Amino acid sequence: MACPAAALLLPLLLGFLAAPSPARATDPYAAFDWDVSYVTRSPLGVPQKVIAINKEFPGPVVNVTTNYNVAVNVLNSLDEPLLITWDGIQQRKNCWQDGVLGTNCPIPPGWNWTYNFQVKDQIGSFFYFPPLSMQRAAGGFGGITVNNRAVISVPFDIPDGDVRLFIGDWYKKNHTDLRKMLDDGKELGMPDGVLMNGKGPYRYNDSLVPAGIEYETINVEPGKTYRFRVHNVGVSTSLNLRIQGHNMAMVETEGSYTMKQNFTNLDIHVGQSYSFLVTMDQNASSDYYIVASARFVNESLWTRVTGVAILHYSNSKGKASGLLPDPPNDEYDKSFSMNQARSIRMNVTTGAARPNPQGSFHYGEINVTQVYKLRNMPPVTINGKKRTTLNGISYSPPATPLRLADLYDKKEVYTLDFPTMPSDGPPAIGSSVINSTYKNFMEIVFQNNDTKVQTYHIDGYAFWVVGMDYGEWKNESRSTYNKWDGVSRCTTQVFPGAWTAVLLSLDSPGFWNVRTENLDTWYLGQETYIRVVDPDGGYNVTESVIPDNALFCGLLREKQKAQKPHGSSSSSASPAVKQSGYLLAVLVSLVAFSVVGQ
């Protein structure tokens, strides 16, 4: 017999689940519960501990739409402190949710913490990862997709499917062992391989790839077009991506639509993200290789450092075999990779998160108010320890997050004396940050005087990549800048012995991390922060307030209340989420009670 009460309450329950948050009717909430823990995997044939999220490696995709509010409750089931940072999410006026040591105390083992942020006025392909203590070298990463609102068109036909591809170099050693090697002044050396979606290479060569390794297979239908969202989440190796027999039409990078252009291969540097449209227009006489191989290395020595996945048509007539598609040949064109990067231009005729064209904001006509030239050098020894530097300073994170120190007026946690230009003095360890003002327009030149490619990322912002070249940057180098359609992104490569210049509009107050994405040089000190404050020196008008669930540490540790191990997300969720959860629980209970009572 039907239950009258349940029949009445079920439509109410379903309506509640579909309704936007009562707090902001136009901006819905998306909630996620994550358990970050170790699992055992053998991506290169050797069992090892990797960091998984809800037992998934790579972790789940955060799939939301522009302006969604996102709540991610993170339970730290590791044996060491944890943070999650959201690479490319701009955290508008809300650095409290950025998930780096300058703004957040780490989540202790056994504790949980809920991130609450809005993907305000953004679209695109991004990823998240654990930024502490080389943890990304063990996993913990996953994708972020921010979709267009339905009222905003995209500058290409809607693809038939969406494919996520994580590529990255990988070591058989645990991240703790890699960390100890760096602490002991050693190089990490050649990686043991390249993973694709957390799996090892297809056995394209019996002598290079042992039997029994699980590899990634991407299943497709002939004639259809797929959007491949590709992220280099590795430790330190630039990779060249190619799909045998197929063109890759680039359409987006890190939140900006680009002018559509076809590549047969593309160099993707550590921390970078790209979107390609790939049409399945081949005859499927066999499966096809997807290859990611190391760049700017001795290829005869690095042959094992190659990731290989399989593109499988539903009507394929056999397995892939034979030689891999060739990588770029730089022997005759030393600027091949740089020219690739220079060719990527923003599509200024289309909107992104908003309907107005992206080129309507003429960044090239804005007066620059601050200039910083950040030079990195090969590792040096400071106080008996191997360190890396920017402008002669090797950053050491203080025990008290910078933003908390400002809020509670804790002195001498950091200094505001970061040099605007490289220093020829002796290198030093310190917590020096860049001081700036809300609405400043900054020019940053990354000068790479090391022997390896470095990629640089700035949290909280997208910047315009306006120029890059070999040699030492000088004032006259500005004559080569692209001041019209330079791509806007959050991570840029800087080639060895070269420079890259970016322009940055400081429209979000707080502390924002500037770092290399190469894990080894980042761990050894190659980072700083930009402090963005109101013209009066405070944050009173423009920044979000400290969240109710903020963690405290360092000089403020006495303010931290104890948390029961494996606490529930309800203790740290936002008021809107808590209210929603409470009402939902009441409705579910009423339905259950009415059914049981029959």
CSV table of N, CA, C and O in Angstrom, one decimal, residues 6 17 28 55 63 65 93 96 118 179 218 237 239 244 282 291 312 365 373 375 399 404 456 493 536 556 576:
chain,number,residue,atom,x,y,z
A,6,ALA,N,4.8,9.8,2.6
A,6,ALA,CA,6.0,9.8,1.7
A,6,ALA,C,5.6,10.4,0.4
A,6,ALA,O,6.4,11.1,-0.3
A,17,LEU,N,16.5,19.2,-3.3
A,17,LEU,CA,17.8,18.8,-3.8
A,17,LEU,C,18.2,19.5,-5.1
A,17,LEU,O,19.3,19.8,-5.3
A,28,PRO,N,24.5,28.3,-7.2
A,28,PRO,CA,24.3,27.0,-6.5
A,28,PRO,C,25.6,26.5,-5.8
A,28,PRO,O,26.7,27.0,-6.1
A,55,LYS,N,40.1,6.7,-2.3
A,55,LYS,CA,40.7,5.5,-2.9
A,55,LYS,C,41.0,5.6,-4.4
A,55,LYS,O,41.4,4.7,-5.1
A,63,ASN,N,33.7,19.0,-11.1
A,63,ASN,CA,33.0,19.4,-12.3
A,63,ASN,C,31.9,20.4,-11.9
A,63,ASN,O,30.9,20.0,-11.4
A,65,THR,N,30.2,24.7,-12.6
A,65,THR,CA,29.9,25.7,-13.6
A,65,THR,C,30.3,27.1,-13.1
A,65,THR,O,30.3,27.3,-11.8
A,93,LYS,N,39.3,37.6,-3.9
A,93,LYS,CA,39.3,38.3,-2.6
A,93,LYS,C,39.2,37.4,-1.4
A,93,LYS,O,38.6,37.7,-0.4
A,96,TRP,N,42.1,33.1,1.9
A,96,TRP,CA,41.9,32.1,3.0
A,96,TRP,C,41.7,30.7,2.5
A,96,TRP,O,41.9,29.7,3.3
A,118,GLN,N,34.3,30.2,-4.3
A,118,GLN,CA,33.4,30.3,-5.5
A,118,GLN,C,34.3,30.4,-6.7
A,118,GLN,O,35.3,31.1,-6.7
A,179,ARG,N,62.2,13.6,-0.7
A,179,ARG,CA,62.4,14.7,0.2
A,179,ARG,C,63.7,14.6,0.9
A,179,ARG,O,64.4,15.6,1.0
A,218,ILE,N,42.0,4.8,-23.8
A,218,ILE,CA,40.9,5.8,-24.0
A,218,ILE,C,40.1,5.3,-25.2
A,218,ILE,O,40.5,5.2,-26.3
A,237,THR,N,59.8,17.4,-15.1
A,237,THR,CA,60.1,17.1,-16.4
A,237,THR,C,59.1,17.7,-17.4
A,237,THR,O,57.9,17.4,-17.3
A,239,LEU,N,57.3,17.7,-20.9
A,239,LEU,CA,56.9,16.5,-21.7
A,239,LEU,C,56.3,17.0,-23.0
A,239,LEU,O,55.6,18.0,-23.1
A,244,GLN,N,49.2,9.7,-32.1
A,244,GLN,CA,49.6,9.1,-33.4
A,244,GLN,C,48.5,9.3,-34.5
A,244,GLN,O,47.3,8.9,-34.3
A,282,GLN,N,40.5,8.8,-38.4
A,282,GLN,CA,41.4,7.8,-39.0
A,282,GLN,C,40.6,6.5,-39.3
A,282,GLN,O,39.5,6.3,-38.9
A,291,VAL,N,51.4,9.5,-26.7
A,291,VAL,CA,52.8,9.5,-26.2
A,291,VAL,C,53.1,10.8,-25.4
A,291,VAL,O,52.7,11.9,-25.9
A,312,HIS,N,41.8,3.8,-28.5
A,312,HIS,CA,41.1,2.6,-29.1
A,312,HIS,C,39.8,3.0,-29.7
A,312,HIS,O,38.8,3.4,-29.0
A,365,GLU,N,47.4,48.8,-22.8
A,365,GLU,CA,47.2,50.3,-22.7
A,365,GLU,C,47.3,50.7,-21.3
A,365,GLU,O,47.1,51.9,-21.0
A,373,LYS,N,61.9,42.0,-11.5
A,373,LYS,CA,62.6,41.0,-12.3
A,373,LYS,C,63.1,39.9,-11.3
A,373,LYS,O,63.9,40.2,-10.4
A,375,ARG,N,65.0,36.6,-10.7
A,375,ARG,CA,66.1,35.7,-11.3
A,375,ARG,C,66.3,34.5,-10.5
A,375,ARG,O,66.5,34.6,-9.3
A,399,ALA,N,56.3,29.5,10.6
A,399,ALA,CA,55.3,28.6,11.2
A,399,ALA,C,53.9,29.2,11.3
A,399,ALA,O,52.9,28.5,11.4
A,404,LEU,N,47.5,35.3,8.5
A,404,LEU,CA,47.1,35.2,9.9
A,404,LEU,C,47.9,36.2,10.7
A,404,LEU,O,47.5,36.8,11.6
A,456,TYR,N,56.6,28.9,-13.8
A,456,TYR,CA,56.2,29.7,-12.7
A,456,TYR,C,54.7,29.9,-12.7
A,456,TYR,O,54.1,30.1,-13.8
A,493,GLN,N,56.1,28.8,-18.8
A,493,GLN,CA,57.5,28.2,-18.9
A,493,GLN,C,58.5,29.3,-19.1
A,493,GLN,O,58.3,30.3,-19.7
A,536,ASP,N,45.3,52.1,2.0
A,536,ASP,CA,45.6,52.6,3.3
A,536,ASP,C,46.4,51.6,4.1
A,536,ASP,O,46.6,51.7,5.3
A,556,LEU,N,50.0,31.5,16.8
A,556,LEU,CA,48.6,31.5,17.2
A,556,LEU,C,48.0,30.2,17.6
A,556,LEU,O,46.8,30.0,17.6
A,576,ALA,N,25.5,28.2,4.9
A,576,ALA,CA,24.5,27.8,3.9
A,576,ALA,C,24.5,26.2,3.8
A,576,ALA,O,23.5,25.6,3.7
